[in-house]
Short mmCIF file of C-alpha atoms in Angstrom, two decimals:
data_model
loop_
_atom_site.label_atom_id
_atom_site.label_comp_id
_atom_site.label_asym_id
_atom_site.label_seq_id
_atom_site.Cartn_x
_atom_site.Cartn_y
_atom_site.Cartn_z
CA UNK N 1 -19.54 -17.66 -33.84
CA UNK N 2 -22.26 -19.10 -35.51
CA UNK N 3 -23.71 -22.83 -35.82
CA UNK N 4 -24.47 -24.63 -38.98
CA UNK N 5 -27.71 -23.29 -39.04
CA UNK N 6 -26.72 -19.65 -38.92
CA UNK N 7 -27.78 -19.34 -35.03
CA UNK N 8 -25.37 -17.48 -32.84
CA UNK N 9 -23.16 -19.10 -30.30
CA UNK N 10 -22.43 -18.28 -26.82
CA UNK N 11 -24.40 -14.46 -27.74
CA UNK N 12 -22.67 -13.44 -24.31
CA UNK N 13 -19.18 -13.58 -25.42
CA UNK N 14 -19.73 -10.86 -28.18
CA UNK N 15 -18.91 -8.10 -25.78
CA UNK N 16 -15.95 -9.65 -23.95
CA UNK N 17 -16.81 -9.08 -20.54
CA UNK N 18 -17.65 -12.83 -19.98
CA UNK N 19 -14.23 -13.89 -21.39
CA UNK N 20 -12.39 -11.50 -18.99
CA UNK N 21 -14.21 -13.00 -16.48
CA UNK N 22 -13.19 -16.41 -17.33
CA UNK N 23 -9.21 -15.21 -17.74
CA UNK N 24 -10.07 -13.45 -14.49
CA UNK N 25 -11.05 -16.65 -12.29
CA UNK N 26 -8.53 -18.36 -14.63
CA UNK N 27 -5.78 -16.77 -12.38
CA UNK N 28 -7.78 -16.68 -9.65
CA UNK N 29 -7.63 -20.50 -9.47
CA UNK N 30 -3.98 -21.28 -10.73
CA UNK N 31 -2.97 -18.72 -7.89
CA UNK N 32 -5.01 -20.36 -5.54
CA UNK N 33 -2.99 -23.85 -6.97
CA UNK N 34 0.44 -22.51 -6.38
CA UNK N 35 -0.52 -20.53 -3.14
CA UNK N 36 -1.34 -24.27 -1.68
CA UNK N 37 0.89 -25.96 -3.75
CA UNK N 38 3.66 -23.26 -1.61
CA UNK N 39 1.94 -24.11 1.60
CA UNK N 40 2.04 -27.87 1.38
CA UNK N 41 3.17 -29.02 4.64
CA UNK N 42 6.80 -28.92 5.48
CA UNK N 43 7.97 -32.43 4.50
CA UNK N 44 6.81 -32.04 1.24
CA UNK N 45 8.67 -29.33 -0.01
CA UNK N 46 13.02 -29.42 0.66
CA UNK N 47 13.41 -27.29 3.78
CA UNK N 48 15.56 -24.99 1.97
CA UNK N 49 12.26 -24.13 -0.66
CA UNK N 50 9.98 -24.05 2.51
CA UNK N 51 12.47 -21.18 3.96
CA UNK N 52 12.98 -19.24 0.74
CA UNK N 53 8.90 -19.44 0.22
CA UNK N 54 8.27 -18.02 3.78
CA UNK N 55 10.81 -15.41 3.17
CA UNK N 56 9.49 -14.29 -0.01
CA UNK N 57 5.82 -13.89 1.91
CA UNK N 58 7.38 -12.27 4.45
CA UNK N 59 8.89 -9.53 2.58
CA UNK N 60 7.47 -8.63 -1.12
CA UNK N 61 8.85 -5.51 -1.38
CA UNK N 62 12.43 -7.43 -1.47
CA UNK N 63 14.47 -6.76 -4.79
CA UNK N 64 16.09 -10.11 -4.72
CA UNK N 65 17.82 -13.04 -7.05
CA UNK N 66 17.84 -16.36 -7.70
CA UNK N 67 21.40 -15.72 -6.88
CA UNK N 68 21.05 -13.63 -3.24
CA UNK N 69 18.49 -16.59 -2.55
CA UNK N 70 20.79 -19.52 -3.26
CA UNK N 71 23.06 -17.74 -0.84
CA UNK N 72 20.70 -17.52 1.29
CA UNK N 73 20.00 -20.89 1.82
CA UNK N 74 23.81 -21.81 1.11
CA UNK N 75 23.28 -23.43 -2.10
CA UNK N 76 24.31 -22.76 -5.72
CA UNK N 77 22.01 -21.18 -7.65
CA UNK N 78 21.50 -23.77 -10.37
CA UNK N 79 20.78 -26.45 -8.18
CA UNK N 80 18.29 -24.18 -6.06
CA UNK N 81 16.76 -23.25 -8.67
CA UNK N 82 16.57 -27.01 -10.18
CA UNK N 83 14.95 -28.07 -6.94
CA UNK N 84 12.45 -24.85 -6.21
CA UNK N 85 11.02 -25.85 -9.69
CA UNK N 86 11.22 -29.42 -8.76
CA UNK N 87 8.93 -28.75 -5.04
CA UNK N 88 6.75 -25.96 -6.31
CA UNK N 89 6.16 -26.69 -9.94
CA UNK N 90 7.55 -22.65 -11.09
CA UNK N 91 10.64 -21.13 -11.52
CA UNK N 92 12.00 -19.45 -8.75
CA UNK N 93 11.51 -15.87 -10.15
CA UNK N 94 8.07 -16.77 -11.80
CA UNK N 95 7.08 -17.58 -8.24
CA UNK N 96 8.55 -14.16 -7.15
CA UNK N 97 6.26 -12.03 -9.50
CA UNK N 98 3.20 -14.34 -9.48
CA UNK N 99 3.10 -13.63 -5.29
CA UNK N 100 3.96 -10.15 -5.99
CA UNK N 101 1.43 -9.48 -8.11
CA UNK N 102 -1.59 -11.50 -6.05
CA UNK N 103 -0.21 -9.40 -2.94
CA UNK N 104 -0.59 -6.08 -5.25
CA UNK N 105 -3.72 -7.23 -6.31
CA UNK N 106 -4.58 -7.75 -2.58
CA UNK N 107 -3.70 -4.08 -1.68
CA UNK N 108 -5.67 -2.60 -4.36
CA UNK N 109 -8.77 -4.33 -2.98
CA UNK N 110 -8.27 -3.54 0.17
CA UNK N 111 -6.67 0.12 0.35
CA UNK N 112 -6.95 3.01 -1.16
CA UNK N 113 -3.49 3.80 -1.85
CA UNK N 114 -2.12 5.24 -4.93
CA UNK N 115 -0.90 2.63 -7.40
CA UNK N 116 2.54 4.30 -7.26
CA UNK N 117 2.67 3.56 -3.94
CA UNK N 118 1.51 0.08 -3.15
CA UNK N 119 3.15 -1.18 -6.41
CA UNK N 120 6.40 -0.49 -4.22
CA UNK N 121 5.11 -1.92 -1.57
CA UNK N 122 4.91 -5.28 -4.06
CA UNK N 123 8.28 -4.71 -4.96
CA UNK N 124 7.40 -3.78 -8.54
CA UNK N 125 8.90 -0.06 -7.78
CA UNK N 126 8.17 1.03 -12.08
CA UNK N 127 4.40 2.03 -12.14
CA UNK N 128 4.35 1.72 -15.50
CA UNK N 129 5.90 -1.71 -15.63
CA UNK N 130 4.08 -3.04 -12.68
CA UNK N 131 0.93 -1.85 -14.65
CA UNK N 132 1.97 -3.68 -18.14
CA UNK N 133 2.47 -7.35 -15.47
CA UNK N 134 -0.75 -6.31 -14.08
CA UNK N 135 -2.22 -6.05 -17.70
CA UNK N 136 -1.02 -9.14 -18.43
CA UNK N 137 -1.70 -11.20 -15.15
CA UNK N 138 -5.37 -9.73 -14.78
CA UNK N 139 -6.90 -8.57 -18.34
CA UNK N 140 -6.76 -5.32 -16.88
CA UNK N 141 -5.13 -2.41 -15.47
CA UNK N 142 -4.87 -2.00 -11.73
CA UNK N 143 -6.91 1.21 -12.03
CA UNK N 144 -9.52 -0.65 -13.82
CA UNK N 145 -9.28 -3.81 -11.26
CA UNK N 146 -9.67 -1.23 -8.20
CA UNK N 147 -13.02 0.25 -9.87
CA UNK N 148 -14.86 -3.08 -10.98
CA UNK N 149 -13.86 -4.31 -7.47
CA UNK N 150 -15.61 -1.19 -5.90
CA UNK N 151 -18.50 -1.60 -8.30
CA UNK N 152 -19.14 -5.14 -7.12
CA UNK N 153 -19.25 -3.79 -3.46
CA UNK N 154 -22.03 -1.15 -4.44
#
């Protein structure tokens, strides 16, 4: 991008790095939002959204449901789901993948273990799936993520 007198723009940008950076800290900070957002204290969200949040934490690798939460919280789904969006600002299932994926993300900066593995342990059990979210989520693959992490550490 150039200015009207023929002078690049923002020269840093041309490789990308700096924009990934930005997407990068991007999520970073809208996790961070819905992370606190979650762990507003109890009044503030229904007591029924505070349970089904703590649950969720509590166990990622969980295949669940709007549905199997509902009932879990003895409610019908619609209306659940009406008031999770209402008390956390996400649907219920966005919510779902968005902690999966910052507890994945977690695991691969922390552990060594194969991305097979600890994408089960987010309770994204497809690799290759869980990689394409990843992708999406991060600007990059998990594989990728892992080794810029352990770059910045050297």
């Amino acid at each position: 991008m150039e200015d009207h007198h023929g002078k690049k723009l923002f020269p840093s940008i041309a490789t990308g790095e700096l924009l990934c950076e930005v997407a990068t800290c991007f999520h970073d900070i809208w996790n961070l939002y819905l992370e606190q957002r979650a762990q507003a204290p109890a009044k503030a969200l229904h007591p029924a959204v505070s349970e089904v949040v703590l649950w969720i934490k509590s166990h990622p690798e969980a295949q669940v449901s709007l549905e199997t939460l509902a009932d879990h919280v003895h409610m019908s789904a619609s209306y659940f789901s009406h008031l999770f969006k209402e008390d956390t600002g996400v649907p219920l299932m966005e919510y779902v993948q968005q902690h999966r994926l910052a507890y994945a993300r977690t695991l691969i900066e922390t552990t060594d273990l194969p991305i097979s593995q600890l994408c089960t342990m987010a309770g994204i059990p497809n690799a290759n799936y869980f990689s394409a979210l990843f992708r999406k989520k991060f600007g990059m693959t998990p594989l990728e993520w892992r080794t810029k992490k352990q770059d910045s550490i050297s």
